[in-house]
Structure formats: structure tokens, C-alpha cells
Protein backbone atom coordinates (compact mmCIF):
# COMPACT_ATOMS: atom_id res chain seq x y z
CA MET A 1 13.52 15.42 -7.02
CA HIS A 2 16.88 14.16 -8.21
CA VAL A 3 17.44 10.38 -8.22
CA ASP A 4 20.79 8.58 -8.34
CA LEU A 5 20.49 4.84 -9.01
CA GLY A 6 24.23 4.15 -9.03
CA SER A 7 24.34 2.35 -5.69
CA ALA A 8 21.63 -0.07 -6.83
CA LEU A 9 23.60 -1.24 -9.87
CA ASP A 10 26.45 -3.17 -8.24
CA ALA A 11 24.58 -4.63 -5.29
CA THR A 12 23.07 -7.86 -4.01
CA PRO A 13 20.24 -7.84 -4.83
CA GLY A 14 20.83 -5.35 -7.56
CA VAL A 15 19.90 -4.28 -11.05
CA SER A 16 22.00 -3.66 -14.13
CA ARG A 17 21.77 -0.85 -16.63
CA ALA A 18 20.75 -3.42 -19.23
CA SER A 19 17.93 -4.74 -17.07
CA LEU A 20 16.66 -1.20 -16.49
CA GLU A 21 16.70 -0.58 -20.25
CA ARG A 22 14.60 -3.71 -20.77
CA LEU A 23 12.26 -2.64 -17.96
CA ASP A 24 11.87 0.77 -19.61
CA GLU A 25 9.65 -0.79 -22.26
CA GLN A 26 7.22 -1.82 -19.51
CA VAL A 27 7.50 1.65 -18.00
CA ALA A 28 6.39 3.17 -21.30
CA THR A 29 3.32 0.92 -21.36
CA ALA A 30 2.54 1.68 -17.71
CA HIS A 31 2.88 5.38 -18.37
CA GLU A 32 0.29 5.16 -21.14
CA ARG A 33 -2.11 3.47 -18.71
CA ILE A 34 -1.45 6.11 -16.06
CA GLU A 35 -2.03 8.93 -18.53
CA ALA A 36 -5.28 7.35 -19.70
CA GLY A 37 -6.40 7.07 -16.08
CA ARG A 38 -5.58 10.71 -15.52
CA ARG A 39 -7.42 11.86 -18.65
CA ASN A 40 -10.54 10.00 -17.57
CA ALA A 41 -10.17 10.98 -13.89
CA GLU A 42 -10.44 7.31 -12.94
CA HIS A 43 -10.45 6.33 -9.27
CA GLY A 44 -6.94 6.62 -7.90
CA TYR A 45 -5.40 8.05 -11.04
CA ALA A 46 -7.34 11.24 -10.31
CA ALA A 47 -4.88 11.88 -7.48
CA LEU A 48 -2.21 12.66 -10.06
CA ASN A 49 -4.43 15.46 -11.40
CA LEU A 50 -4.57 17.32 -8.09
CA PRO A 51 -2.19 20.09 -9.08
CA ASP A 52 -4.83 21.11 -11.63
CA THR A 53 -7.99 20.21 -9.74
CA VAL A 54 -7.39 21.32 -6.15
CA ASP A 55 -9.31 24.51 -5.26
CA LEU A 56 -6.88 26.59 -3.22
CA ASP A 57 -9.34 29.47 -2.90
CA ALA A 58 -11.86 27.15 -1.27
CA ILE A 59 -9.24 26.12 1.26
CA ARG A 60 -8.39 29.72 2.06
CA SER A 61 -12.07 30.62 2.42
CA ALA A 62 -12.75 27.71 4.77
CA VAL A 63 -9.98 28.69 7.18
CA ALA A 64 -10.43 32.47 6.88
CA PRO A 65 -12.86 32.73 9.86
CA PHE A 66 -10.16 31.55 12.26
CA ASP A 67 -8.11 34.65 13.02
CA ASP A 68 -4.80 34.37 14.86
CA PRO A 69 -5.15 30.86 16.33
CA ALA A 70 -2.52 29.55 18.73
CA ALA A 71 -2.91 25.98 17.51
CA VAL A 72 -4.68 23.79 14.99
CA LEU A 73 -5.73 20.28 16.00
CA THR A 74 -6.46 17.82 13.21
CA VAL A 75 -8.57 14.82 14.10
CA GLY A 76 -8.08 12.18 11.42
CA ILE A 77 -6.24 8.95 10.85
CA GLY A 78 -3.90 7.60 8.17
CA GLY A 79 -4.17 9.57 4.96
CA SER A 80 -6.51 12.03 6.67
CA ALA A 81 -3.62 13.24 8.82
CA LEU A 82 -0.21 12.20 7.48
CA GLY A 83 -0.08 14.52 4.46
CA ALA A 84 -0.99 17.55 6.56
CA ALA A 85 1.47 16.46 9.25
CA THR A 86 4.23 16.13 6.64
CA PHE A 87 3.76 19.73 5.53
CA ALA A 88 3.39 21.00 9.10
CA ASP A 89 6.55 19.32 10.37
CA ALA A 90 8.63 20.11 7.29
CA LEU A 91 7.63 23.77 7.01
CA SER A 92 7.18 24.63 10.70
CA ASP A 93 8.27 28.04 11.89
CA PRO A 94 8.21 29.33 15.49
CA SER A 95 5.77 32.05 14.44
CA ASP A 96 3.25 29.55 13.02
CA PRO A 97 0.27 28.26 14.98
CA ASP A 98 1.30 24.91 16.46
CA ALA A 99 -0.06 21.90 14.61
CA TYR A 100 -1.20 18.78 16.45
CA PHE A 101 -2.70 15.56 15.15
CA LEU A 102 -5.00 13.12 16.90
CA ASP A 103 -4.50 10.07 14.70
CA ASN A 104 -4.76 7.44 17.43
CA VAL A 105 -7.24 6.64 20.19
CA ASP A 106 -4.76 6.10 23.01
CA PRO A 107 -6.73 7.57 25.94
CA GLU A 108 -3.66 8.73 27.88
CA HIS A 109 -2.23 10.59 24.91
CA VAL A 110 -5.57 12.17 24.03
CA SER A 111 -6.12 13.33 27.61
CA GLU A 112 -2.61 14.76 27.96
CA LEU A 113 -2.81 16.60 24.65
CA LEU A 114 -6.18 18.17 25.39
CA ALA A 115 -5.00 19.26 28.83
CA SER A 116 -2.04 21.06 27.24
CA LEU A 117 -3.93 22.98 24.53
CA PRO A 118 -5.41 26.47 24.79
CA LEU A 119 -8.79 25.23 23.55
CA ASP A 120 -10.23 28.74 23.25
CA ARG A 121 -7.55 29.54 20.65
CA THR A 122 -7.37 26.15 18.97
CA VAL A 123 -8.87 25.45 15.53
CA LEU A 124 -10.35 21.96 15.25
CA ASN A 125 -10.04 20.29 11.84
CA VAL A 126 -12.04 17.04 11.59
CA VAL A 127 -11.17 14.91 8.54
CA SER A 128 -12.95 11.78 7.34
CA LYS A 129 -14.03 11.07 3.77
CA SER A 130 -16.83 8.74 4.83
CA GLY A 131 -17.74 10.74 7.89
CA THR A 132 -18.04 7.43 9.75
CA THR A 133 -14.42 6.56 10.65
CA ALA A 134 -14.69 5.18 14.19
CA GLU A 135 -11.39 6.49 15.52
CA THR A 136 -11.89 9.95 14.06
CA LEU A 137 -15.45 10.38 15.28
CA ALA A 138 -14.61 9.02 18.73
CA ASN A 139 -11.77 11.52 19.11
CA PHE A 140 -13.95 14.31 17.76
CA LEU A 141 -16.63 13.60 20.38
CA VAL A 142 -13.95 13.65 23.10
CA VAL A 143 -12.49 16.95 21.86
CA ARG A 144 -15.93 18.52 21.52
CA ASP A 145 -16.73 17.52 25.10
CA ALA A 146 -13.43 18.94 26.35
CA MET A 147 -14.15 22.24 24.61
CA ALA A 148 -17.59 22.40 26.21
CA ASP A 149 -16.08 21.70 29.64
CA ALA A 150 -13.64 24.57 29.04
CA GLY A 151 -16.47 26.94 28.16
CA VAL A 152 -15.54 27.01 24.47
CA ASP A 153 -18.20 27.01 21.75
CA TRP A 154 -16.83 24.22 19.56
CA THR A 155 -18.96 25.33 16.61
CA GLU A 156 -16.95 28.56 16.41
CA ARG A 157 -13.62 26.72 16.41
CA THR A 158 -14.34 23.80 14.04
CA PHE A 159 -14.29 23.04 10.33
CA VAL A 160 -14.65 19.68 8.64
CA THR A 161 -13.19 18.02 5.58
CA THR A 162 -15.41 15.20 4.40
CA GLY A 163 -17.39 13.63 1.57
CA ASP A 164 -20.78 14.59 0.20
CA GLU A 165 -22.61 12.35 2.67
CA GLY A 166 -22.12 10.94 6.16
CA ASN A 167 -22.21 12.11 9.75
CA LEU A 168 -19.70 14.91 9.34
CA ARG A 169 -21.45 16.37 6.32
CA GLY A 170 -24.73 16.38 8.25
CA LEU A 171 -23.01 17.94 11.26
CA ALA A 172 -21.55 20.71 9.12
CA ALA A 173 -24.96 21.49 7.67
CA GLU A 174 -26.68 21.43 11.07
CA HIS A 175 -24.23 23.82 12.72
CA ASP A 176 -23.25 25.85 9.64
CA LEU A 177 -19.61 24.85 9.99
CA PRO A 178 -17.01 25.79 7.37
CA SER A 179 -16.33 22.68 5.33
CA LEU A 180 -14.16 21.36 2.55
CA PRO A 181 -14.89 18.46 0.19
CA VAL A 182 -12.69 15.41 0.01
CA PRO A 183 -11.92 15.04 -3.71
CA GLU A 184 -13.69 12.28 -5.59
CA GLY A 185 -11.57 9.40 -6.81
CA VAL A 186 -8.63 10.17 -4.50
CA PRO A 187 -7.75 7.54 -1.87
CA GLY A 188 -6.76 9.05 1.48
CA ARG A 189 -3.09 8.15 1.24
CA PHE A 190 -2.91 10.04 -2.08
CA SER A 191 -4.67 13.16 -0.74
CA ALA A 192 -1.74 15.19 0.61
CA LEU A 193 -1.97 17.71 -2.24
CA SER A 194 -5.72 18.18 -1.81
CA THR A 195 -8.01 19.90 0.66
CA VAL A 196 -7.17 17.09 3.07
CA GLY A 197 -3.47 17.86 3.25
CA LEU A 198 -3.34 21.59 2.59
CA ALA A 199 -5.84 23.15 5.01
CA VAL A 200 -3.43 23.03 7.95
CA ALA A 201 -0.70 24.52 5.76
CA ALA A 202 -3.08 27.37 4.94
CA ILE A 203 -3.79 28.04 8.62
CA GLN A 204 -0.06 28.08 9.31
CA GLY A 205 0.45 30.63 6.55
CA HIS A 206 2.40 28.53 4.07
CA ASP A 207 2.27 29.32 0.36
CA LEU A 208 -0.22 26.90 -1.19
CA ASP A 209 0.42 28.24 -4.68
CA VAL A 210 4.10 27.37 -4.47
CA ILE A 211 3.31 23.89 -3.12
CA ARG A 212 1.03 23.39 -6.11
CA ASP A 213 3.65 24.79 -8.48
CA GLY A 214 6.13 22.18 -7.29
CA ALA A 215 3.61 19.40 -7.84
CA THR A 216 2.69 20.80 -11.26
CA GLU A 217 6.32 20.83 -12.37
CA ALA A 218 6.59 17.19 -11.31
CA ALA A 219 3.37 16.28 -13.15
CA ASP A 220 4.55 18.03 -16.29
CA GLY A 221 7.80 16.07 -16.12
CA LEU A 222 6.21 12.62 -16.31
CA SER A 223 7.27 10.82 -19.48
CA GLY A 224 7.35 7.31 -20.85
CA SER A 225 10.92 6.58 -19.75
CA LEU A 226 12.46 5.96 -16.35
CA PHE A 227 15.65 7.56 -17.67
CA GLU A 228 13.81 10.86 -18.14
CA THR A 229 11.48 10.82 -15.13
CA PRO A 230 12.88 10.74 -11.57
CA ALA A 231 9.58 9.46 -10.14
CA TYR A 232 9.55 6.54 -12.55
CA ALA A 233 13.26 5.90 -12.02
CA TYR A 234 12.57 5.44 -8.33
CA GLY A 235 9.37 3.40 -8.70
CA ALA A 236 10.71 1.12 -11.44
CA THR A 237 14.01 0.44 -9.66
CA ALA A 238 12.25 -0.29 -6.36
CA TYR A 239 9.96 -2.71 -8.24
CA ALA A 240 12.90 -4.41 -9.95
CA LEU A 241 14.81 -4.77 -6.69
CA ALA A 242 11.77 -6.20 -4.93
CA GLY A 243 11.54 -8.84 -7.65
CA ARG A 244 15.15 -9.74 -6.87
CA GLY A 245 14.59 -10.06 -3.14
CA ALA A 246 14.74 -6.52 -1.70
CA LEU A 247 11.39 -6.86 0.02
CA MET A 248 12.03 -4.08 2.54
CA ASN A 249 12.48 -0.40 1.74
CA ALA A 250 14.12 1.67 4.47
CA MET A 251 13.19 5.32 3.93
CA MET A 252 15.98 7.34 5.58
CA PRO A 253 15.81 11.13 5.26
CA TYR A 254 18.79 13.17 6.45
CA ALA A 255 16.70 16.05 7.74
CA GLU A 256 14.69 16.16 10.96
CA ARG A 257 11.99 18.10 9.13
CA LEU A 258 11.42 15.12 6.82
CA GLU A 259 10.94 12.52 9.55
CA THR A 260 7.15 12.67 9.19
CA PHE A 261 7.57 12.39 5.42
CA ALA A 262 9.00 8.91 6.08
CA GLU A 263 5.80 8.05 7.99
CA TRP A 264 3.69 9.36 5.10
CA PHE A 265 5.74 7.30 2.65
CA ALA A 266 5.32 4.18 4.77
CA GLN A 267 1.53 4.33 4.51
CA LEU A 268 1.62 5.16 0.80
CA TRP A 269 3.94 2.26 -0.01
CA ALA A 270 2.45 -0.35 2.32
CA GLU A 271 -1.25 0.23 1.76
CA SER A 272 -0.91 0.65 -2.00
CA LEU A 273 1.46 -2.18 -2.86
CA GLY A 274 0.86 -4.84 -0.22
CA LYS A 275 -1.50 -7.03 -2.25
CA ASP A 276 -1.64 -10.62 -3.53
CA GLY A 277 1.45 -11.71 -1.63
CA LEU A 278 3.44 -8.89 -3.24
CA GLY A 279 4.78 -5.56 -2.09
CA GLN A 280 7.74 -4.01 -0.36
CA THR A 281 7.63 -3.44 3.40
CA PRO A 282 8.59 0.15 4.25
CA ALA A 283 10.78 0.85 7.28
CA ARG A 284 11.25 4.31 8.75
CA ALA A 285 14.66 5.62 9.72
CA LEU A 286 16.29 9.00 10.29
CA GLY A 287 19.82 9.97 9.34
CA ALA A 288 22.18 10.33 11.05
CA THR A 289 20.39 9.04 14.17
CA ASP A 290 19.63 5.57 12.88
CA GLN A 291 23.14 4.96 11.63
CA HIS A 292 23.67 4.12 15.29
CA SER A 293 20.63 1.88 15.62
CA GLN A 294 19.68 0.29 12.29
CA LEU A 295 22.62 0.54 9.89
CA GLN A 296 24.25 -2.56 11.39
CA LEU A 297 21.25 -4.59 10.24
CA TYR A 298 21.13 -2.96 6.82
CA ARG A 299 24.79 -3.71 6.17
CA ALA A 300 25.21 -7.11 7.79
CA GLY A 301 21.71 -8.57 8.08
CA PRO A 302 19.62 -10.46 5.53
CA ARG A 303 20.04 -9.29 1.93
CA ASP A 304 16.42 -8.27 1.61
CA LYS A 305 16.58 -4.49 1.79
CA LEU A 306 16.66 -1.35 -0.31
CA VAL A 307 17.78 1.78 1.54
CA THR A 308 16.43 5.08 0.24
CA LEU A 309 18.62 8.00 1.33
CA VAL A 310 16.95 11.43 1.10
CA ARG A 311 18.49 14.85 1.69
CA PRO A 312 18.04 18.50 0.73
CA ARG A 313 20.82 20.09 -1.30
CA GLU A 314 20.43 23.37 0.57
CA ARG A 315 19.69 23.92 4.25
CA VAL A 316 20.21 26.38 7.07
CA ASP A 317 23.58 25.59 8.62
CA ARG A 318 25.37 26.13 11.91
CA ASP A 319 29.11 26.35 12.49
CA ILE A 320 30.91 23.99 14.88
CA PRO A 321 33.07 25.97 17.34
CA GLU A 322 36.82 25.51 17.33
CA THR A 323 38.18 23.19 20.02
CA ASP A 324 41.53 21.96 21.25
CA LEU A 325 40.14 18.75 22.72
CA ASP A 326 42.18 15.74 21.69
CA GLY A 327 40.72 13.98 18.67
CA LEU A 328 38.08 16.63 18.03
CA ALA A 329 40.08 19.46 16.50
CA TYR A 330 39.13 18.26 13.02
CA LEU A 331 35.53 19.30 13.70
CA GLY A 332 36.41 22.94 14.30
CA GLY A 333 35.95 25.15 11.28
CA SER A 334 33.32 22.88 9.74
CA SER A 335 29.57 22.93 10.30
CA LEU A 336 26.76 20.66 11.39
CA GLY A 337 25.63 20.58 7.78
CA ASP A 338 29.09 19.46 6.69
CA LEU A 339 28.98 16.71 9.30
CA LEU A 340 25.50 15.57 8.29
CA ASP A 341 26.50 15.47 4.61
CA ALA A 342 29.59 13.48 5.51
CA GLU A 343 27.41 11.05 7.47
CA PHE A 344 25.06 10.74 4.48
CA GLU A 345 27.87 10.02 2.02
CA ALA A 346 29.63 7.68 4.45
CA THR A 347 26.43 5.69 4.92
CA GLU A 348 25.91 5.51 1.17
CA ALA A 349 29.51 4.32 0.70
CA SER A 350 29.16 1.87 3.57
CA LEU A 351 26.12 0.29 1.97
CA ALA A 352 27.84 0.15 -1.42
CA ALA A 353 30.93 -1.46 0.10
CA SER A 354 28.78 -4.21 1.57
CA GLY A 355 26.76 -4.63 -1.62
CA VAL A 356 23.45 -3.36 -0.21
CA PRO A 357 21.31 -1.54 -2.80
CA ALA A 358 20.60 2.12 -2.11
CA ILE A 359 18.93 4.93 -4.02
CA ARG A 360 19.87 8.54 -3.44
CA VAL A 361 17.00 11.03 -3.58
CA GLU A 362 17.81 14.73 -3.32
CA ILE A 363 15.51 17.73 -3.24
CA ASP A 364 16.58 21.33 -3.65
CA ALA A 365 15.51 22.37 -0.15
CA VAL A 366 12.91 21.60 2.49
CA ASP A 367 10.50 24.26 1.25
CA GLU A 368 7.04 24.51 -0.29
CA ARG A 369 8.08 23.95 -3.89
CA SER A 370 10.33 20.98 -3.20
CA LEU A 371 7.79 19.33 -0.90
CA GLY A 372 5.02 19.68 -3.47
CA SER A 373 7.29 18.03 -6.01
CA LEU A 374 8.57 15.31 -3.64
CA LEU A 375 5.14 14.14 -2.51
CA TYR A 376 3.75 14.17 -6.04
CA GLU A 377 6.70 12.24 -7.42
CA MET A 378 6.56 9.61 -4.68
CA GLU A 379 2.86 9.14 -5.43
CA ALA A 380 3.66 8.75 -9.14
CA ALA A 381 6.47 6.30 -8.27
CA CYS A 382 4.02 4.26 -6.22
CA VAL A 383 1.42 4.20 -8.99
CA LEU A 384 4.05 3.10 -11.51
CA TYR A 385 5.26 0.32 -9.19
CA GLY A 386 1.66 -0.87 -8.87
CA GLU A 387 1.22 -0.92 -12.63
CA LEU A 388 4.42 -2.91 -13.11
CA ALA A 389 3.43 -5.37 -10.39
CA SER A 390 -0.18 -5.61 -11.65
CA VAL A 391 -1.63 -4.97 -8.19
CA SER A 392 -4.76 -3.02 -7.34
CA THR A 393 -2.90 0.06 -6.12
CA PHE A 394 -5.88 2.10 -5.01
CA THR A 395 -7.76 -0.41 -2.87
CA GLN A 396 -7.13 -1.55 0.73
CA PRO A 397 -9.29 -4.62 1.41
CA ALA A 398 -7.24 -5.79 4.39
CA VAL A 399 -7.74 -2.42 6.08
CA GLU A 400 -11.48 -2.55 5.47
CA TRP A 401 -11.59 -6.05 7.01
CA GLY A 402 -10.11 -4.71 10.24
CA LYS A 403 -12.51 -1.77 10.30
CA ARG A 404 -15.50 -4.09 10.05
CA ALA A 405 -14.14 -6.35 12.78
CA ALA A 406 -13.61 -3.44 15.18
CA ARG A 407 -17.03 -1.99 14.48
CA GLY A 408 -18.65 -5.34 15.15
CA LEU A 409 -16.80 -5.72 18.46
CA LEU A 410 -18.13 -2.31 19.55
CA GLY A 411 -21.71 -3.22 18.75
CA GLY A 412 -21.91 -1.22 15.55
CA GLY A 413 -23.55 -4.01 13.57
CA ASP A 414 -23.29 -7.68 12.71
CA PHE A 415 -20.02 -8.34 10.90
CA GLU A 416 -18.64 -11.81 10.34
CA GLU A 417 -15.14 -10.34 10.66
CA ALA A 418 -15.85 -9.66 14.34
CA GLU A 419 -16.66 -13.32 14.88
CA ALA A 420 -13.18 -14.23 13.70
CA VAL A 421 -11.76 -12.55 16.81
CA ASP A 422 -13.24 -15.29 18.98
CA ASP A 423 -11.63 -17.92 16.78
CA ARG A 424 -8.13 -16.61 17.39
CA THR A 425 -5.70 -19.16 18.79
CA SER A 426 -3.92 -18.06 21.95
CA LEU A 427 -0.94 -19.35 23.90
CA VAL A 428 -0.68 -17.35 27.11
CA VAL A 429 2.49 -17.26 29.19
CA GLU A 430 2.26 -15.41 32.53
């Protein structure tokens, strides 16, 4: 990716070139720690080795039995779904099998989705590292039951991606299901470039080797200076701005195909960095749509935001027809791409004029290589931010607390977290 920090230099809050040069010494130290973690395949840091360690042949073998599916349905939540969804939405083609994701347990949505799918031509991909994730297993049981009701042998339409132990691993062994391992030492939100994120891309026919090549190029480009490494430029500047009060990060891609990428980024940033009273709250936006819904706040609201503007340098374009309508003739002869680029640059200038920090991130195109690079570099940016902030980037204790509370409420064991639900203060207005 290509990163332009210019709009963060003369902003409020903002950073200076001199402050970034001072910060670069800390980046060099953090880079040494990251490289040591990678060499030793330590928990979390192992995610940055995935371009070398992911087994693409295993992925292809696991999905090979499913010939000519109409759809693939992934049952997973959070990192078990968002990476795959990012690739599916960014690379989608009308000729691909449709990709769907059950990452919530809303009963109306689940029922409507299952009623709309050709279950006899749908591949079911169940993803849970532990094999015990309540939401994932509940949805799986519902889907399995729907397949049985439709006269479909679910064992012929299902593969699982899971750890070495747990319910899903036992299920795969019992029914001889194709299966993929969740890589050791890789938290779910960092698993997009692994078996977890790439199996759906394989079913849809996307080039896994090129995705990996993009990630490998990004990995090879990591160095000890933010001025030489786009990933570190982004992560270090976001960290510096957060320390100066920019405690929100609005991720705003100017490409419909990257809207799910903003969701993926939100989990990566929030779950990794929200620790010890620190972190930067991610917000999701879409250019140019949210210029008409959120930009007012970004420009004129509290000075607590960084806006990250993302766009591809190349895209398929479409001409705007000539018109003689009053006030619209200027549009004729240009294209939708020209208009979207003008909106991007106008938003960037608008933020700069009001002193709001922004970072421009550009990728070559929305394709396999650029996506592999973009996701890898955002992961590296996140890890660097965590090192600079001295937070435990790869844990998620608050999430685990909620899981235990929910399990206790459903009768899945005695958990003191569940008891806290009864202690909640309420003030009901009806």
C-alpha cells in the first residue's frame, strides 16, 4: 500500500515531521521485537509469518470435493468470518459461487437466509478454532437441521476449519468431513491470510498464490523505519495521533468492494488495541456515501478523530452520458471514477482545511495481490501500534468475559460472570 501522511502534519491534533523522526527510534526498537517474535513463531507474531507458513495446497484439497456449488455458507463469527468476507466481497464476480456468512444469531436473519439458499448446492464451511464457540455451533446445528429437512445429506456438503481438539474436530473425524487446521499462534482477527480466510476464496476460484504473493511482498518490505515501511508509517502515525487526542479512527474506503474491509479493520483495531484504558475506537464509513452522513461530524465535531481515506489507483470505470440539463453539463464527458476521485480529494482537502488529521492509503487495484498486501500491512501496522503503546495486542480478555457470562446464562456451567448480569442497575422508562 502507499501511505501519504501529509494531511496529518498540519492538523489538530496533529504530528510534525520532527516528532515522527523522534518516534522512528521507537519504531526501530519495536521492529526488532516484532522480528524476534516472528523468528520464534511466538503467539500472535506468528500471524506475520503466514505468507510463508500457510498451506495453500491443503486448502485446495479440502474444497476440491465440492464441484460447481451455487453458494458457500460460512458459519463463524468475528475473525472466523470477516477475513473471508473481505476477500469474497472485494473479489466477487457474477460467475463465482455466492458467498454468505452467518456471523450472528439473529433468528429472523438466519431463517430468511436459509429459506433463500439452494441447500442442495450450498457448501457449508464451519469455522471455530476452539470448536466450542456458542454462536457458531448454534448456527451450525440450525443449518444442519435445515439441510436434513430439505433432504440434503449435510455430511456431503460440509467442511470444517478448527483446532486440533474440540467438538468440531471430533465431528470431522466421526463423519470423515474434509477439514482444515486453524494455525497455531494466530488469533482469529489475524487469520485472514490463513486457512480461515482463504478457503472461501478458493471455492470462488480466486488465485490464492497471488494473494500470498502480495502478502509476501509486504512482509519482505518491513524495515526498522516508518519512513521506509508503509505499514509502520500508518501504525506509528495512528499511535502518535491517538496520544494527542485522536481517539477515533474513521476507516473510509472509496470503493464499494472494500466496505467489508472496513469491518475487518474495525475488529482488528478494536480487539487488539483496546486495553488498559488505551486504544483508538474504529468507525466504519464509505466514500462517497458517508460524506453526506458523517463528514459533518468529522469536520465540525470534537477534535478527537483520525480519518483514514482508502482508494484503489486503478478501477473499472463507467462514462457519464452527456446532458443539457441546467447545472449538470459539467458532468458530461467525465466518468463515475472521475467523480469518485474528485469526491475523495475534496473530502481530503475539506478535512485539511478544517485541521482534521487524515491519512491517505492507496492500493494499486482491488485485486488479489493488492488485497494480500493491504491486509498484511494493516496487521503489521496494528502490531506496531501495540508495541509502541505497550499493550497486549494478541489477547482479548474483555471478549472472553462476555463469552463466559453468556454461557453461564444458557446453563453451560457455573461462571461468576453470569452472576454479574443480575447485579446490573436498571432504570426503565415505558
